[in-house]
mmCIF file of C-alpha atoms in Angstrom:
data_model
loop_
_atom_site.group_PDB
_atom_site.id
_atom_site.type_symbol
_atom_site.label_atom_id
_atom_site.label_comp_id
_atom_site.label_asym_id
_atom_site.label_seq_id
_atom_site.Cartn_x
_atom_site.Cartn_y
_atom_site.Cartn_z
ATOM 1 C CA UNK A 3 1.653 -32.111 -21.938
ATOM 2 C CA UNK A 4 3.163 -29.112 -20.180
ATOM 3 C CA UNK A 5 1.903 -26.439 -22.620
ATOM 4 C CA UNK A 6 -1.807 -27.429 -22.359
ATOM 5 C CA UNK A 7 -1.549 -27.379 -18.557
ATOM 6 C CA UNK A 8 -0.053 -23.883 -18.562
ATOM 7 C CA UNK A 9 -2.666 -22.647 -21.043
ATOM 8 C CA UNK A 10 -5.457 -24.103 -18.899
ATOM 9 C CA UNK A 11 -4.017 -22.465 -15.774
ATOM 10 C CA UNK A 12 -3.821 -19.096 -17.546
ATOM 11 C CA UNK A 13 -7.424 -19.409 -18.742
ATOM 12 C CA UNK A 14 -8.583 -20.139 -15.200
ATOM 13 C CA UNK A 15 -6.591 -17.173 -13.918
ATOM 14 C CA UNK A 16 -8.083 -14.809 -16.516
ATOM 15 C CA UNK A 17 -11.612 -16.041 -15.863
ATOM 16 C CA UNK A 18 -11.230 -15.321 -12.137
ATOM 17 C CA UNK A 19 -9.641 -11.908 -12.650
ATOM 18 C CA UNK A 20 -12.209 -10.638 -15.175
ATOM 19 C CA UNK A 21 -15.068 -10.168 -12.668
ATOM 20 C CA UNK A 22 -12.659 -8.444 -10.296
ATOM 21 C CA UNK A 23 -11.797 -5.791 -12.870
ATOM 22 C CA UNK A 24 -15.372 -4.436 -12.958
ATOM 23 C CA UNK A 25 -15.672 -3.717 -9.267
ATOM 24 C CA UNK A 26 -15.748 -1.037 -6.588
ATOM 25 C CA UNK A 27 -13.395 1.932 -6.352
ATOM 26 C CA UNK A 28 -11.408 0.482 -3.435
ATOM 27 C CA UNK A 29 -10.735 -2.572 -5.537
ATOM 28 C CA UNK A 30 -7.828 -3.209 -7.865
ATOM 29 C CA UNK A 31 -7.899 -6.491 -9.780
ATOM 30 C CA UNK A 32 -8.432 -9.221 -7.160
ATOM 31 C CA UNK A 33 -7.519 -6.956 -4.182
ATOM 32 C CA UNK A 34 -10.014 -4.981 -2.101
ATOM 33 C CA UNK A 35 -8.338 -2.392 0.132
ATOM 34 C CA UNK A 36 -9.773 -2.100 3.643
ATOM 35 C CA UNK A 37 -7.462 0.486 5.212
ATOM 36 C CA UNK A 38 -4.035 2.089 4.931
ATOM 37 C CA UNK A 39 -1.975 3.354 7.877
ATOM 38 C CA UNK A 40 1.055 5.542 7.216
ATOM 39 C CA UNK A 41 3.501 6.230 10.052
ATOM 40 C CA UNK A 42 5.985 9.039 9.408
ATOM 41 C CA UNK A 43 9.266 9.736 11.158
ATOM 42 C CA UNK A 44 12.668 10.999 10.047
ATOM 43 C CA UNK A 45 11.465 11.316 6.449
ATOM 44 C CA UNK A 46 10.564 7.638 6.178
ATOM 45 C CA UNK A 47 7.028 6.322 5.732
ATOM 46 C CA UNK A 48 6.059 2.910 7.091
ATOM 47 C CA UNK A 49 2.877 1.891 5.299
ATOM 48 C CA UNK A 50 0.564 -0.871 6.540
ATOM 49 C CA UNK A 51 -2.141 -2.015 4.137
ATOM 50 C CA UNK A 52 -5.024 -4.266 5.147
ATOM 51 C CA UNK A 53 -6.920 -5.857 2.276
ATOM 52 C CA UNK A 54 -8.757 -8.931 1.145
ATOM 53 C CA UNK A 55 -8.139 -11.027 -1.951
ATOM 54 C CA UNK A 56 -10.699 -12.948 -3.971
ATOM 55 C CA UNK A 57 -11.144 -16.488 -2.706
ATOM 56 C CA UNK A 58 -10.614 -17.915 -6.188
ATOM 57 C CA UNK A 59 -7.124 -16.463 -6.443
ATOM 58 C CA UNK A 60 -5.756 -17.794 -3.166
ATOM 59 C CA UNK A 61 -4.594 -21.101 -4.614
ATOM 60 C CA UNK A 62 -2.663 -19.260 -7.334
ATOM 61 C CA UNK A 63 -0.500 -17.611 -4.664
ATOM 62 C CA UNK A 64 0.507 -21.041 -3.426
ATOM 63 C CA UNK A 65 1.426 -22.107 -6.957
ATOM 64 C CA UNK A 66 3.059 -18.960 -8.299
ATOM 65 C CA UNK A 67 4.078 -16.999 -5.199
ATOM 66 C CA UNK A 68 3.131 -13.496 -4.073
ATOM 67 C CA UNK A 69 5.139 -11.369 -6.506
ATOM 68 C CA UNK A 70 2.014 -10.330 -8.440
ATOM 69 C CA UNK A 71 0.278 -9.370 -5.178
ATOM 70 C CA UNK A 72 3.301 -7.249 -4.187
ATOM 71 C CA UNK A 73 3.363 -5.516 -7.583
ATOM 72 C CA UNK A 74 -0.361 -4.732 -7.430
ATOM 73 C CA UNK A 75 -0.069 -3.320 -3.901
ATOM 74 C CA UNK A 76 2.798 -1.063 -4.989
ATOM 75 C CA UNK A 77 0.616 0.107 -7.883
ATOM 76 C CA UNK A 78 -2.261 0.793 -5.466
ATOM 77 C CA UNK A 79 -0.015 2.764 -3.096
ATOM 78 C CA UNK A 80 1.628 4.597 -5.999
ATOM 79 C CA UNK A 81 5.143 4.647 -4.522
ATOM 80 C CA UNK A 82 7.774 3.486 -6.998
ATOM 81 C CA UNK A 83 10.480 3.184 -4.337
ATOM 82 C CA UNK A 84 8.409 1.232 -1.780
ATOM 83 C CA UNK A 85 10.262 -1.691 -0.229
ATOM 84 C CA UNK A 86 8.253 -4.644 1.058
ATOM 85 C CA UNK A 87 8.897 -5.761 4.634
ATOM 86 C CA UNK A 88 6.049 -8.235 5.040
ATOM 87 C CA UNK A 89 3.210 -9.600 2.925
ATOM 88 C CA UNK A 90 0.489 -12.212 3.314
ATOM 89 C CA UNK A 91 -3.047 -12.692 2.022
ATOM 90 C CA UNK A 92 -4.605 -10.025 4.268
ATOM 91 C CA UNK A 93 -1.986 -7.355 5.009
ATOM 92 C CA UNK A 94 1.375 -6.008 3.968
ATOM 93 C CA UNK A 95 3.961 -3.573 5.244
ATOM 94 C CA UNK A 96 6.072 -1.341 3.036
ATOM 95 C CA UNK A 97 8.801 1.170 3.797
ATOM 96 C CA UNK A 98 9.264 4.269 1.666
ATOM 97 C CA UNK A 99 12.584 5.957 2.410
ATOM 98 C CA UNK A 100 12.643 9.717 1.840
ATOM 99 C CA UNK A 101 8.846 9.934 1.528
ATOM 100 C CA UNK A 102 9.027 13.327 3.234
ATOM 101 C CA UNK A 103 11.193 16.322 2.433
ATOM 102 C CA UNK A 104 13.725 17.323 5.074
ATOM 103 C CA UNK A 105 14.172 21.003 5.882
ATOM 104 C CA UNK A 106 16.972 20.271 8.344
ATOM 105 C CA UNK A 107 16.976 20.255 12.156
ATOM 106 C CA UNK A 108 14.412 17.450 12.227
ATOM 107 C CA UNK A 109 11.722 19.368 10.313
ATOM 108 C CA UNK A 110 9.906 17.370 7.612
ATOM 109 C CA UNK A 111 7.141 17.872 5.079
ATOM 110 C CA UNK A 112 5.108 14.901 3.797
ATOM 111 C CA UNK A 113 3.454 16.189 0.615
ATOM 112 C CA UNK A 114 0.020 15.367 -0.724
ATOM 113 C CA UNK A 115 -0.068 11.958 -2.374
ATOM 114 C CA UNK A 116 -2.375 10.252 -4.869
ATOM 115 C CA UNK A 117 -3.340 6.601 -4.549
ATOM 116 C CA UNK A 118 -4.546 4.540 -7.497
ATOM 117 C CA UNK A 119 -7.729 3.397 -5.722
ATOM 118 C CA UNK A 120 -10.075 4.895 -3.153
ATOM 119 C CA UNK A 121 -8.935 4.093 0.369
ATOM 120 C CA UNK A 122 -11.899 3.429 2.704
ATOM 121 C CA UNK A 123 -9.865 4.402 5.799
ATOM 122 C CA UNK A 124 -6.573 6.285 5.662
ATOM 123 C CA UNK A 125 -4.563 7.183 8.749
ATOM 124 C CA UNK A 126 -1.422 9.327 8.562
ATOM 125 C CA UNK A 127 0.541 9.455 11.815
ATOM 126 C CA UNK A 128 3.418 11.784 12.639
ATOM 127 C CA UNK A 129 5.229 11.974 15.996
ATOM 128 C CA UNK A 130 2.896 14.861 16.908
ATOM 129 C CA UNK A 131 -0.524 14.111 15.394
ATOM 130 C CA UNK A 132 -2.647 11.534 13.556
ATOM 131 C CA UNK A 133 -4.952 12.560 10.712
ATOM 132 C CA UNK A 134 -7.756 10.216 9.633
ATOM 133 C CA UNK A 135 -9.653 10.224 6.348
ATOM 134 C CA UNK A 136 -12.398 8.115 4.786
ATOM 135 C CA UNK A 137 -13.111 7.209 1.176
ATOM 136 C CA UNK A 138 -10.337 9.195 -0.482
ATOM 137 C CA UNK A 139 -7.806 8.518 -3.198
ATOM 138 C CA UNK A 140 -5.521 11.395 -2.238
ATOM 139 C CA UNK A 141 -3.836 12.485 0.947
ATOM 140 C CA UNK A 142 -4.637 16.205 0.631
ATOM 141 C CA UNK A 143 -2.502 19.243 1.422
ATOM 142 C CA UNK A 144 0.441 17.403 3.003
ATOM 143 C CA UNK A 145 1.554 17.607 6.612
ATOM 144 C CA UNK A 146 4.564 19.043 8.435
ATOM 145 C CA UNK A 147 6.146 17.403 11.453
ATOM 146 C CA UNK A 148 9.217 17.215 13.663
ATOM 147 C CA UNK A 149 11.148 14.007 14.106
ATOM 148 C CA UNK A 150 11.297 12.661 17.651
ATOM 149 C CA UNK A 151 15.091 12.575 17.722
ATOM 150 C CA UNK A 152 15.395 16.261 16.797
ATOM 151 C CA UNK A 153 13.303 17.375 19.767
ATOM 152 C CA UNK A 154 15.912 16.038 22.222
ATOM 153 C CA UNK A 155 18.379 18.646 23.498
ATOM 154 C CA UNK A 156 22.003 18.006 22.603
#
């Protein structure tokens, strides 16, 4: 009795995921990325992702949990060392320690970065400036910045 139920559930899951695989560039499986905001300070990146999931897959999250959603978002962001802080069916927050290179004395370089989907709206914020991009799958050129703590006199 248990095996047929599991097989039926897997068939339903595959049938819902198949149309999602042939979709737009900002889409990965059942996830459609809306925007990504990256806040940089002290070499750490705090990444907020807003997205939507297919209506047909929502009930699966209640049955099986959100581990698959987390794994797909990490694949989209393309950071192997991303740590999840928060996740729900419309947004998630990840922390990437040492996302930027430190040159000492509070000087950092966040290098260019490739994403695995096109991001409709990307915002990269440092303590000094915010750069905004549309419809890209790469943060180009990188950006240098100073950490807030290093600008304080000792």
